[in-house]
Coordinates of C-alpha atoms in Angstrom, one line a residue:
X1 CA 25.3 -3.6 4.7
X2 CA 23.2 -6.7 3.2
X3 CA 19.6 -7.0 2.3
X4 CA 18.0 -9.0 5.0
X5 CA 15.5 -11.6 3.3
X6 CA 13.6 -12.5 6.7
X7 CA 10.1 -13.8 7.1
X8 CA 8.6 -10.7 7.9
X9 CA 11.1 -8.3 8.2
X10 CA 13.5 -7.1 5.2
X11 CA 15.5 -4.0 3.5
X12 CA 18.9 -3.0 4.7
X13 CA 21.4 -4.6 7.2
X14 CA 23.5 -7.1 8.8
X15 CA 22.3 -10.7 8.5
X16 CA 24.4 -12.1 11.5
X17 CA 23.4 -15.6 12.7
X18 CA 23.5 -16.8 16.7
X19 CA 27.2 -17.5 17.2
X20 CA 28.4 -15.4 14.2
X21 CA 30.5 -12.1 14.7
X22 CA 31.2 -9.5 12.2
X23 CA 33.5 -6.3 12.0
X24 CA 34.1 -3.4 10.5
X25 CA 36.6 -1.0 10.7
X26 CA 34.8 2.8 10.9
X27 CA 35.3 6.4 11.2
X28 CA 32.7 8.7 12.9
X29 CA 32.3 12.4 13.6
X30 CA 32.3 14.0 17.5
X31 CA 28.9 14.0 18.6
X32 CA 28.0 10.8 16.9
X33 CA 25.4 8.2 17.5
X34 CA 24.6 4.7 16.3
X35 CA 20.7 4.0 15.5
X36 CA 19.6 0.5 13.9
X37 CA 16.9 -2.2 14.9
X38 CA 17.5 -5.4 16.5
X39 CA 15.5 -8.3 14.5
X40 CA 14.6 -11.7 15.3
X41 CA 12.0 -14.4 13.8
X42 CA 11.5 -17.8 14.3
X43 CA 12.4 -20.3 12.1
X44 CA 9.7 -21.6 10.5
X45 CA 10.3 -25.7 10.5
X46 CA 11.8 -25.3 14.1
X47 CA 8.5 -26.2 16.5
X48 CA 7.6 -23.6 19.2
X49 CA 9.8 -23.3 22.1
X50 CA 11.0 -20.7 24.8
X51 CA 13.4 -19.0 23.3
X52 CA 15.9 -16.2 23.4
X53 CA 18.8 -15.0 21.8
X54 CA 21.3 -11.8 22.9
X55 CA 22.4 -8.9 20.3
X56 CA 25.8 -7.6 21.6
X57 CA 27.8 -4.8 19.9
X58 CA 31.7 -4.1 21.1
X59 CA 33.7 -0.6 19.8
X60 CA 37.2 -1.3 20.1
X61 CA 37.1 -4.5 21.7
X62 CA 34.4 -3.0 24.9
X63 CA 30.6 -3.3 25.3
X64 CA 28.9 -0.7 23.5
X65 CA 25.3 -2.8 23.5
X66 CA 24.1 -5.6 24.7
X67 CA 19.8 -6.3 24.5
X68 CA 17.9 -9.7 24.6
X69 CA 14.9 -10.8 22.7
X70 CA 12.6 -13.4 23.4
X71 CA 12.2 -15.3 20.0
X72 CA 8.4 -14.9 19.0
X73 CA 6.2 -16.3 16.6
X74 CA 5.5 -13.5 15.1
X75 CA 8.5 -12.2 14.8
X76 CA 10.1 -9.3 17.0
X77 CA 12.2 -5.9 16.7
X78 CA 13.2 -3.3 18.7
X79 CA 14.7 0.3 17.5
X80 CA 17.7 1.7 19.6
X81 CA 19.7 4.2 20.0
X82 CA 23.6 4.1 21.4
X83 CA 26.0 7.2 21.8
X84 CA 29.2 6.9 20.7
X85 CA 32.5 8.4 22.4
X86 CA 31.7 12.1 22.5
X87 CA 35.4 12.9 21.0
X88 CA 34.8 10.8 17.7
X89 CA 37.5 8.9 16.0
X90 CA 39.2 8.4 12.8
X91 CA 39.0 5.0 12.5
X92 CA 37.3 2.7 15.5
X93 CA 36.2 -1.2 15.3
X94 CA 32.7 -2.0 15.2
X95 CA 31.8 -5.5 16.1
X96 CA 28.5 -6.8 16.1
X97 CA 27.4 -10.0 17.3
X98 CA 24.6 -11.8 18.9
X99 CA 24.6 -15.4 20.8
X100 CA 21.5 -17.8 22.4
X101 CA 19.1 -20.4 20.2
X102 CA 19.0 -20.7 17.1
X103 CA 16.8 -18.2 15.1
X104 CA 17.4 -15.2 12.3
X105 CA 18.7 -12.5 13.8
X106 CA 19.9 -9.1 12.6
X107 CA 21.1 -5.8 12.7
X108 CA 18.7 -3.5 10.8
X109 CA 19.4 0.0 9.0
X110 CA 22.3 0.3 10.9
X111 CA 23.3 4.3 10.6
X112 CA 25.8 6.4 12.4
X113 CA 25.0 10.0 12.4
X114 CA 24.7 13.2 14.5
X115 CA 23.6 12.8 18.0
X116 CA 22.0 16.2 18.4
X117 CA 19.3 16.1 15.2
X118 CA 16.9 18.6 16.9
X119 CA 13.0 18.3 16.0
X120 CA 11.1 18.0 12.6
X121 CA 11.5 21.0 11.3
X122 CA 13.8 22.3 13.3
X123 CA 17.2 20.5 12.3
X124 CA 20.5 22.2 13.5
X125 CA 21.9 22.2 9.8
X126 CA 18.2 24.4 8.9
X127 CA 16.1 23.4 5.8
X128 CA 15.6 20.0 4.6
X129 CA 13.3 18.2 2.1
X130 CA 9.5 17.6 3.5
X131 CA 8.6 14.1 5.5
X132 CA 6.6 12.2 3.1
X133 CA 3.3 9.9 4.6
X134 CA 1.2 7.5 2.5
X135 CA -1.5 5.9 4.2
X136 CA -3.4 3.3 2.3
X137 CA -6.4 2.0 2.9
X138 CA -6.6 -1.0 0.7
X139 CA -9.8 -1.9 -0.8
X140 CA -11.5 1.1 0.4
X141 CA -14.6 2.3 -1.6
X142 CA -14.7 6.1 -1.9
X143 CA -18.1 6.2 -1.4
X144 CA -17.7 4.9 2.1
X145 CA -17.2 8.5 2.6
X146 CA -19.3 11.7 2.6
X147 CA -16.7 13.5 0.6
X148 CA -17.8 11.1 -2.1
X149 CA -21.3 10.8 -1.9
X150 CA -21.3 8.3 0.9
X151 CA -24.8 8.5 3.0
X152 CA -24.0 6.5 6.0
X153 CA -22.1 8.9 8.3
X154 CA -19.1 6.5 8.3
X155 CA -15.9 8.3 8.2
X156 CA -15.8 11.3 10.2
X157 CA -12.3 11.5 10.4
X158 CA -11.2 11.2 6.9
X159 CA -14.0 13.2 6.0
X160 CA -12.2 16.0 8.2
X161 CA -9.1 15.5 6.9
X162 CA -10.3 15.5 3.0
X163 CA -12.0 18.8 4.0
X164 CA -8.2 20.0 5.2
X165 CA -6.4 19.0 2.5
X166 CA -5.7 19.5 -1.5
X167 CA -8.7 16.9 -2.7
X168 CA -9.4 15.5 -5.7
X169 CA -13.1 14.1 -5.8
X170 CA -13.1 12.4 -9.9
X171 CA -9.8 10.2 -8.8
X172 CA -9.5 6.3 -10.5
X173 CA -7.1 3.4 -9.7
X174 CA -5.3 1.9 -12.3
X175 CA -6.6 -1.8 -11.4
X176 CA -9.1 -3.7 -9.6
X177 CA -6.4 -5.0 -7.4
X178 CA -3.7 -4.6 -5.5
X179 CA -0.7 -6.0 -6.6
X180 CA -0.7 -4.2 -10.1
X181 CA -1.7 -0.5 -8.6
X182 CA 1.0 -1.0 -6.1
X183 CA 3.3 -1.7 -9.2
X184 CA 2.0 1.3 -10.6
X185 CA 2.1 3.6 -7.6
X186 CA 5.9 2.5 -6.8
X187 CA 7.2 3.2 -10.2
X188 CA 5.2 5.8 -12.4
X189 CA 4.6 3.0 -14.9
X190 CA 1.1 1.2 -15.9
X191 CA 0.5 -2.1 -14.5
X192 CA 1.3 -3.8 -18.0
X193 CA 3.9 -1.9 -18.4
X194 CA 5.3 -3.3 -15.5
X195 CA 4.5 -6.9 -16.3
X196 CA 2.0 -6.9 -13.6
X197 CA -1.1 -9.3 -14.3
X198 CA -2.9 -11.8 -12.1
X199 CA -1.3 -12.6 -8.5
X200 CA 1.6 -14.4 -9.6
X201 CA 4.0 -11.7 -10.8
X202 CA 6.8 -10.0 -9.3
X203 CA 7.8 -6.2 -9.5
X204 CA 11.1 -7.0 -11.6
X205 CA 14.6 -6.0 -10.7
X206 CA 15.2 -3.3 -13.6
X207 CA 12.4 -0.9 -12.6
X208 CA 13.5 1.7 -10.5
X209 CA 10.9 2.4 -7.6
X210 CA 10.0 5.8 -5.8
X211 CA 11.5 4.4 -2.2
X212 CA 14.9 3.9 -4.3
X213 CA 14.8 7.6 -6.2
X214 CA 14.0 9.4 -2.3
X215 CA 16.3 6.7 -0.7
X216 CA 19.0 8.1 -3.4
X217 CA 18.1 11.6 -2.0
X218 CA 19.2 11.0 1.3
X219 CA 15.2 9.9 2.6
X220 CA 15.1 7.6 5.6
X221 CA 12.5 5.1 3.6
X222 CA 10.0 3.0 5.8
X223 CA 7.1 0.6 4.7
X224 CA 4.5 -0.8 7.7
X225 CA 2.3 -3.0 5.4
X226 CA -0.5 -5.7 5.8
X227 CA 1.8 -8.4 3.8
X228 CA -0.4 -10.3 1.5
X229 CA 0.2 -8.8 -1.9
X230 CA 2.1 -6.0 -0.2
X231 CA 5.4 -8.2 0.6
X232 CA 9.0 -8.9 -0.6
X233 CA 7.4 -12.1 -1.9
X234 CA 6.2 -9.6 -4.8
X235 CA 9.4 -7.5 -4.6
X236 CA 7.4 -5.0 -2.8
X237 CA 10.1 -3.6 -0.4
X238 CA 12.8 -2.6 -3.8
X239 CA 13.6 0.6 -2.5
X240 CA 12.9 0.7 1.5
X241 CA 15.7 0.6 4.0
X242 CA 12.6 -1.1 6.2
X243 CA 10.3 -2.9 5.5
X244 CA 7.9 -4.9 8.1
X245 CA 5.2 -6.9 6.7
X246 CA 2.9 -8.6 8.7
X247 CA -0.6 -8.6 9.0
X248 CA -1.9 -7.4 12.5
X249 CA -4.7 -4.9 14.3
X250 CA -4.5 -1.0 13.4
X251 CA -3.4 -0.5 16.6
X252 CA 0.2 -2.7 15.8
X253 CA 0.1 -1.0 12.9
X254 CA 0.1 2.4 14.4
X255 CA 2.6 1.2 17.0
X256 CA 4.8 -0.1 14.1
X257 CA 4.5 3.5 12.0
X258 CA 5.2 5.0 15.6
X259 CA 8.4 3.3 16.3
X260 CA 9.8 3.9 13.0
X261 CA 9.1 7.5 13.3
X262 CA 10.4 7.7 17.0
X263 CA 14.0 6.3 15.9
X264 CA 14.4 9.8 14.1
X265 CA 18.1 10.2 12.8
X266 CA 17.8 13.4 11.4
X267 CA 16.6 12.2 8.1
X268 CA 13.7 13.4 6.0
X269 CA 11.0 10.1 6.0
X270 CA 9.7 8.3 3.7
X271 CA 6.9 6.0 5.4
X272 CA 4.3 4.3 3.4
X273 CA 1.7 2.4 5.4
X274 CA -0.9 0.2 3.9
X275 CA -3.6 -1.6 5.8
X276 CA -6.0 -4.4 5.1
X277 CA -8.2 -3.0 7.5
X278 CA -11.4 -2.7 5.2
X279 CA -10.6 -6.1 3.3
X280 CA -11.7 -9.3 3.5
X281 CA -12.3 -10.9 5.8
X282 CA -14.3 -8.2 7.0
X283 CA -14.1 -7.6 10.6
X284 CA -16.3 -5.1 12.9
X285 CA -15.3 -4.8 16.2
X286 CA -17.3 -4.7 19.1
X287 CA -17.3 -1.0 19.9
X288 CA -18.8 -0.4 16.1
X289 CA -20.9 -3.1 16.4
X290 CA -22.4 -1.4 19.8
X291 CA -22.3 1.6 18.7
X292 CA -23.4 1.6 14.5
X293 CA -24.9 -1.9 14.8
X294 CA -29.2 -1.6 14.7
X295 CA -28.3 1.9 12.7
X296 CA -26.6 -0.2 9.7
X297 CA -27.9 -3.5 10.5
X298 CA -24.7 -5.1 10.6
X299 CA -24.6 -9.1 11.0
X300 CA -23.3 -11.0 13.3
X301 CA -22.4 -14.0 11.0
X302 CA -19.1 -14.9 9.9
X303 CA -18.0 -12.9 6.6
X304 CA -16.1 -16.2 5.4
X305 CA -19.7 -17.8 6.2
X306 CA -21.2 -15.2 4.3
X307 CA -19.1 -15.7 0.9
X308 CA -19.1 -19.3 1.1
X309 CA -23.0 -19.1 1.0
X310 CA -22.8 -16.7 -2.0
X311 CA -20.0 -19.0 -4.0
X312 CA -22.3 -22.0 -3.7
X313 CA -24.5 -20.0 -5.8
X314 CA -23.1 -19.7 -8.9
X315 CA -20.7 -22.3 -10.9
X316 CA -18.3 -19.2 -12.0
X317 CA -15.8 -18.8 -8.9
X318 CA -14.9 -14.9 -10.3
X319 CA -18.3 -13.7 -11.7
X320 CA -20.9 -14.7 -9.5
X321 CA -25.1 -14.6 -10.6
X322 CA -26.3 -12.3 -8.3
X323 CA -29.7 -12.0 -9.6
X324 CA -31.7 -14.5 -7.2
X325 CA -33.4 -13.3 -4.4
X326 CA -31.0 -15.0 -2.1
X327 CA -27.9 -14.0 -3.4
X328 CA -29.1 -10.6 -3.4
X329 CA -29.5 -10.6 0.2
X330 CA -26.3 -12.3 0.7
X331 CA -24.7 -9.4 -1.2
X332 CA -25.8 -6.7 0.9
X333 CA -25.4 -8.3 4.2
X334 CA -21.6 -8.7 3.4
X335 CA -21.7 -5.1 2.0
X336 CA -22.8 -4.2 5.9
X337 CA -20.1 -6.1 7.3
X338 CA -17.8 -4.6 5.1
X339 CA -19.0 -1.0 5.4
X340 CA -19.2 -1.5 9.3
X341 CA -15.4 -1.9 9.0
X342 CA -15.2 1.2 7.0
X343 CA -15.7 2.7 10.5
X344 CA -13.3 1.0 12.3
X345 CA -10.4 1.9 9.6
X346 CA -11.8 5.9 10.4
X347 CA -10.8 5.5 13.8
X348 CA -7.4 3.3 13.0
X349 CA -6.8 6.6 10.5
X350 CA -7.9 8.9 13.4
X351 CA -5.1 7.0 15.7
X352 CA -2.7 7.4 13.2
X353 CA -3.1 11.3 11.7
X354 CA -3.3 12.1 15.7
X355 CA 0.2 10.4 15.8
X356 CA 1.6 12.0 12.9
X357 CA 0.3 15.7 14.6
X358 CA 2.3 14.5 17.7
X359 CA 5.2 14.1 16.0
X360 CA 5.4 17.0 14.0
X361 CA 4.9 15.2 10.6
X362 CA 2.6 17.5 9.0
X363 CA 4.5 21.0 9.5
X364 CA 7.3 19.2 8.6
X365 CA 5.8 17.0 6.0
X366 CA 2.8 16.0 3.9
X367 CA 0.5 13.3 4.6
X368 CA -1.0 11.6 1.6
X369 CA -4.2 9.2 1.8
X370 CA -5.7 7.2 -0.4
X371 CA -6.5 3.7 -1.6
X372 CA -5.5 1.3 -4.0
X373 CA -9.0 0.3 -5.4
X374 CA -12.4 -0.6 -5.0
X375 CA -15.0 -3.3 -3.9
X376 CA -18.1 -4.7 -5.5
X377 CA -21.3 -5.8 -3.7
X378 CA -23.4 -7.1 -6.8
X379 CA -23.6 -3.8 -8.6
X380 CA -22.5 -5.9 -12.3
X381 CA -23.0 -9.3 -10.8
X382 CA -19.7 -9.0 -8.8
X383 CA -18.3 -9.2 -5.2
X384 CA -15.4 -8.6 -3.8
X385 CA -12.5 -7.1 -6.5
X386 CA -10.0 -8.2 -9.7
X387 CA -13.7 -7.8 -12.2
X388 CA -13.6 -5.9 -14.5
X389 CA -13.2 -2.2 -14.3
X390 CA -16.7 -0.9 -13.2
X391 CA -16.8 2.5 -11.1
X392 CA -17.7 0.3 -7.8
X393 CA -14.3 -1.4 -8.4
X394 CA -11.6 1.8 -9.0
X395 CA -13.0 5.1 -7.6
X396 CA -11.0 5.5 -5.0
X397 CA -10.4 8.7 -2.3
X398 CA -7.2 10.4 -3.0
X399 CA -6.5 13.6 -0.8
X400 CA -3.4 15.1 0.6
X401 CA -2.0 17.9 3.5
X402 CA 0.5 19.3 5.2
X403 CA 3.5 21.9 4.7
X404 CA 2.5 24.5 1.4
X405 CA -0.4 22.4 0.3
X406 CA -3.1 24.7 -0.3
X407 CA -6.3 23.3 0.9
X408 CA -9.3 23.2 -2.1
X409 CA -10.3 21.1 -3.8
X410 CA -9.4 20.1 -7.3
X411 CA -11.9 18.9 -10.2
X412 CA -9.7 17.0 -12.8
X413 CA -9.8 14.1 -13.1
X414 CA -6.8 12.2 -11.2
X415 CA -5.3 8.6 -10.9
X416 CA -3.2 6.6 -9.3
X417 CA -0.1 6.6 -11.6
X418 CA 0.0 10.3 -10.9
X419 CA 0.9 9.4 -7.1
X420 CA 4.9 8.4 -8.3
X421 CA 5.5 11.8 -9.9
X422 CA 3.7 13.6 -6.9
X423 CA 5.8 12.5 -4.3
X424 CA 9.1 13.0 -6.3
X425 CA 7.7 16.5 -7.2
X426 CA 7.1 17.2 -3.2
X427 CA 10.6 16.5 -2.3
X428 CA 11.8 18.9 -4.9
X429 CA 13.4 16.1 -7.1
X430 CA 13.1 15.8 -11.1
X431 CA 10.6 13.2 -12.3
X432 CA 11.9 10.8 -14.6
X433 CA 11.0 11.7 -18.2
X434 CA 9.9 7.7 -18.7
X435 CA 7.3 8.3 -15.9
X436 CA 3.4 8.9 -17.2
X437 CA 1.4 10.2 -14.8
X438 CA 1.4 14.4 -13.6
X439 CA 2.0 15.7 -9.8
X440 CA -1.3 16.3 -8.6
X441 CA 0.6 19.5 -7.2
X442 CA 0.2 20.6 -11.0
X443 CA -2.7 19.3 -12.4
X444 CA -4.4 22.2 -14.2
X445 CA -6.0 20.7 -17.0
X446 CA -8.6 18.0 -17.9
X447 CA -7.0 14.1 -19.3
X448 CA -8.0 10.7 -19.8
X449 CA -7.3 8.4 -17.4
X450 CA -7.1 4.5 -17.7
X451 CA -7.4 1.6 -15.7
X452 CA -6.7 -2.0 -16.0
X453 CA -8.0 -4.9 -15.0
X454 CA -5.2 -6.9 -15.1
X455 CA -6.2 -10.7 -15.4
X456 CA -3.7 -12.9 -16.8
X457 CA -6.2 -14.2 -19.4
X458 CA -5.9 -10.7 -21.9
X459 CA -8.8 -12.1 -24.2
X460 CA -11.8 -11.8 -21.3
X461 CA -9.6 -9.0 -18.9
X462 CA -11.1 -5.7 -19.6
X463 CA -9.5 -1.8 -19.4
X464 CA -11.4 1.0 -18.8
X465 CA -11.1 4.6 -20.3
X466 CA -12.4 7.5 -19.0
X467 CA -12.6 10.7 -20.6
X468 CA -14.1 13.4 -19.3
X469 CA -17.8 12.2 -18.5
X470 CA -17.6 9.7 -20.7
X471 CA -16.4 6.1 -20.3
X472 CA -15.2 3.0 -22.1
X473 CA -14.9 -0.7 -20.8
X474 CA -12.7 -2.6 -23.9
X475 CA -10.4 -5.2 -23.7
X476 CA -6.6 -5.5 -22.4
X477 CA -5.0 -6.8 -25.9
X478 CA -4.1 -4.2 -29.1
X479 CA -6.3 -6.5 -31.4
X480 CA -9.3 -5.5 -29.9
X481 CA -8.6 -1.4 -29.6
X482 CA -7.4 -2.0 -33.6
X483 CA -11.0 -4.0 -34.0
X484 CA -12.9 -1.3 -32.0
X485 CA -14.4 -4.2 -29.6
X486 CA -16.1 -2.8 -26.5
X487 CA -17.8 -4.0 -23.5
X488 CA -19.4 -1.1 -22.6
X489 CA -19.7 2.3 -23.1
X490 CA -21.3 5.2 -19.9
X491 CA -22.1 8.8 -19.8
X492 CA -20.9 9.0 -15.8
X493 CA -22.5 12.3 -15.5
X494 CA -26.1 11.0 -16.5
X495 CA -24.9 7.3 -15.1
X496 CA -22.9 7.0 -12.4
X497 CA -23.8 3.9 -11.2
X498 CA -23.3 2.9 -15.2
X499 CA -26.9 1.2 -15.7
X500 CA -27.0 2.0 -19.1
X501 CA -24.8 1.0 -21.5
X502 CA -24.7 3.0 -24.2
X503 CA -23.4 0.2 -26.8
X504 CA -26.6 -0.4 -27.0
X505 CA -28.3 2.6 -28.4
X506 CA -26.8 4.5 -31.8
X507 CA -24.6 6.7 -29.9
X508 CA -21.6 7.7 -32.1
X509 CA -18.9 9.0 -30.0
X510 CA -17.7 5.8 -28.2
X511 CA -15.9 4.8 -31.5
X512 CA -14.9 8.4 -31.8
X513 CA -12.8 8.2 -27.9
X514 CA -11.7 4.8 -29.0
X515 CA -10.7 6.2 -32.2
X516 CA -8.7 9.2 -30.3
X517 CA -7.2 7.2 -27.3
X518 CA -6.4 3.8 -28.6
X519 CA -2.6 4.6 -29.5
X520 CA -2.1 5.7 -25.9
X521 CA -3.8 2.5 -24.6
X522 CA -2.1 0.1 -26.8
X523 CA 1.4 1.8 -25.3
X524 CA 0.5 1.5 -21.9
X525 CA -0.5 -2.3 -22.6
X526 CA 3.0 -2.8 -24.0
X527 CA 5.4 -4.0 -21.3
X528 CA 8.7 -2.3 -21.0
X529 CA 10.2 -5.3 -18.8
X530 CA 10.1 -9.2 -18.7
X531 CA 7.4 -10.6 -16.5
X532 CA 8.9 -12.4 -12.9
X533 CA 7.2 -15.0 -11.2
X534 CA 7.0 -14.5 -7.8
X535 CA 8.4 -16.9 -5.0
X536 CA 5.6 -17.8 -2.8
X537 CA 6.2 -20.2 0.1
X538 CA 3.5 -22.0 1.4
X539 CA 2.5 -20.0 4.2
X540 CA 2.5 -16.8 2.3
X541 CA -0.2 -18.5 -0.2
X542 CA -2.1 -19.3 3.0
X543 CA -2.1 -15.7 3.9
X544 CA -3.4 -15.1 0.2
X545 CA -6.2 -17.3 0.5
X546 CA -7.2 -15.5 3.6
X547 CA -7.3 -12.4 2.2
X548 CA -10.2 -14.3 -0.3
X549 CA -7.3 -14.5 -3.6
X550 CA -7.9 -18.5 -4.9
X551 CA -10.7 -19.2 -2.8

């Protein structure tokens, strides 16, 4: 196979163009049976047309497959299955082809393997490693949920699941953003560490990601994301044989987890699916609206409406002055919007866990859920995320279930960079030694944690530590942990919402953590590879500026 680079899709395949024809000479077992993914997306300086093209396979010079696809706009793919002769053969000739208009077409994760791969669970050949889940919400406050303090009655069904599952209820990201947590979250590494700052960088080449250490393990690795910052523009999809980025309803999105899943070759699963469901622009669909509107007093005016409002406020484009009247009001009507669809990314997650039930993922598996960071509403005189690393910004829900996870919950204090080493330690593999955070399966003990704003200007971008109850805000650069320069300094257990900084009063033991944790920081600032730009075309920085990054 190839990598396909498409528009939307990408991972593992054959790249083969209308009117092109490739071979391969192959052996396969008795009882054998070819699965793969037909893929096709339009061209994007070709105008809109009626289009179609045909995807035809041959096995020793007869039809084995033949499917047509209308080319779409957004891009189209189908999963199949095809037996092969039941006697098997020591060496047979796979062709693969595909003919019509002109478009990019291709043969995706093609695999030939048993035909008979009974249920999850249940394989013919007995035990195998567990079926790993992420679901992410993206920008999704914890406090949107009672588990977390949340007051609003918003999240039934994650609420039901955290009360299921192994919880942690003191969990942190490691940014205010997305594109550095992923980073952090797909390799076991800090966002610095990874070369990750500001929305311009690329997850280089020479760090090896979970999806390739399962992948390695014989995992069948899937990614369903909400593209944006979550796309092979950012080397997002190292690792995952596929990898479907585009952003769509919860519904698609559950119908894109569910075809993956369905198209079971025997395999344990690796699926990670992130959503932008709770970012901006915030959306609430009718049914909430009908149902939660008077309660919450949701608006009906346009959240892009709202922010543009709220930017004409203030001359600063990242740190807005909140502290008029008006843009007080402003905050909290697009807080309603946004927690309004907090509820409709429940019932998407509802959809989805019902799914992963039907399918037998969590006896077979474990589901884990969570978030990537935060979102502000005026609390420090911000909105929307990438400030600096206030609670509102990277408290974050992080729970998981399924096959031998005890249910309780767990008090220490847990982060995002222990996600890597969790799922590696779920599939019974060794965690690399180079990797920093701990399996939440075998978190026993009180640690700092640490989390990073990530702006690419390192004088103003702030880090946060947090030990125990108490926290630091300092600065991302070494000079400034040598200097002992803070920004702030909170008791969370007296201060949770982190009113009073403690800078201000003669309060000794801020230098003292400083003093104790600023060898680990300045490590965890280092980077262990060379910065990459990313490759952004056009379109993809429109979908950026969508999603509220550069405007």
């Amino acid at each position: 196979h190839w990598r396909l680079i498409g528009n939307r899709f990408s991972g593992e395949g054959l790249p083969i163009w209308p009117g092109a024809r490739w071979e391969r000479r192959v052996p396969f077992a008795a009882g054998s049976r070819l699965r793969f993914a037909t893929v096709v997306e339009r061209l994007l300086d070709l105008p809109e047309a009626e289009r179609s093209v045909q995807f035809r396979i041959e096995l020793d010079g007869q039809t084995l497959f033949e499917h047509e696809e209308v080319v779409e706009a957004d891009g189209a793919y189908r999963w199949h299955e095809v037996e092969l002769p039941p006697e098997g053969r020591r060496g047979a000739t796979l062709a693969f082809e595909v003919r019509g208009d002109l478009a990019y077409t291709a043969f995706a994760a093609p695999v030939i393997g048993p035909a008979d791969v009974g249920e999850r669970g249940a394989r013919p050949w007995g035990a195998t490693r567990p079926d790993l889940v992420v679901f992410l919400a993206d920008t999704f406050r914890a406090d949107n949920m009672a588990f977390y303090g949340g007051e609003l009655e918003l999240t039934p069904a994650l609420d039901g699941f955290f009360e299921r599952a192994l919880a942690f209820p003191r969990a942190w990201s490691v940014s205010t953003f997305t594109l550095p947590a992923h980073a952090s979250m797909f390799t076991g590494l800090f966002p610095r560490q990874c070369a990750a700052g500001g929305v311009g960088r690329s997850l280089p080449d020479e760090l090896t990601t979970v999806a390739e250490h399962l992948a390695r393990q014989g995992y069948r690795t899937g990614a369903i994301t909400d593209a944006g910052l979550v796309s092979q523009a950012y080397h997002m999809e190292q690792g995952f044989e596929w990898f479907d980025e585009r952003r769509l309803d919860m519904s698609a999105t559950l119908e894109r987890a569910r075809d993956f899943l369905a198209c079971d070759d025997g395999r344990p699963v690796f699926l990670w699916i992130q959503t932008y469901r709770a970012h901006r622009p915030y959306v609430v669909s009718e049914e909430t609206l009908h149902e939660h509107g008077e309660r919450l007093s949701l608006t009906t005016r346009d959240d892009v409406e709202l922010h543009r409002e709220l930017r004409s406020l203030s001359q600063d484009e990242r740190v807005l002055q909140l502290r008029t009247d008006r843009g007080r009001e402003l905050a909290t009507e697009i807080e309603r919007v946004y927690r309004g669809g907090a509820i409709d990314l429940d019932k998407g997650f509802a959809r989805t866990h019902a799914m992963l039930v039907d399918q037998g993922l969590l006896e077979s598996g474990v589901l884990l859920v969570t978030s990537d960071h935060g979102e502000a509403f005026g609390e420090h005189d911000e909105v929307f995320h990438m400030g600096r690393v206030y609670e509102e910004q990277i408290r974050i829900p992080l729970a998981l279930a399924g096959r031998s996870i005890e249910p309780r919950v767990n008090e220490h204090a847990a982060s995002l960079i222990d996600l890597a080493p969790t799922l590696l330690d779920l599939a019974g593999l060794e965690v690399p030694s180079n990797w920093l955070g701990t399996s939440l399966l075998r978190l026993e003990q009180e640690r700092p944690v640490f989390a990073f704003q990530c702006d690419l200007d390192l004088e103003a971008s702030t880090l946060a530590i947090i030990d125990a109850s108490r926290k630091l805000i300092g600065f991302e650069n070494t000079d400034a942990l040598e200097d002992g320069d803070l920004w702030a300094a909170f008791h969370l257990g007296r201060d949770p919402d982190e009113q009073k900084n403690l800078l201000d009063t003669n309060a000794a033991w801020p230098l003292e953590v400083l003093e104790d944790l600023r060898g680990p920081a300045a490590v965890f600032l280092s980077p262990r590879v060379d910065a990459k730009d990313a490759t952004i075309a056009p379109e993809h920085l429109q979908q950026l500026e969508d999603l509220g990054y550069g405007n």
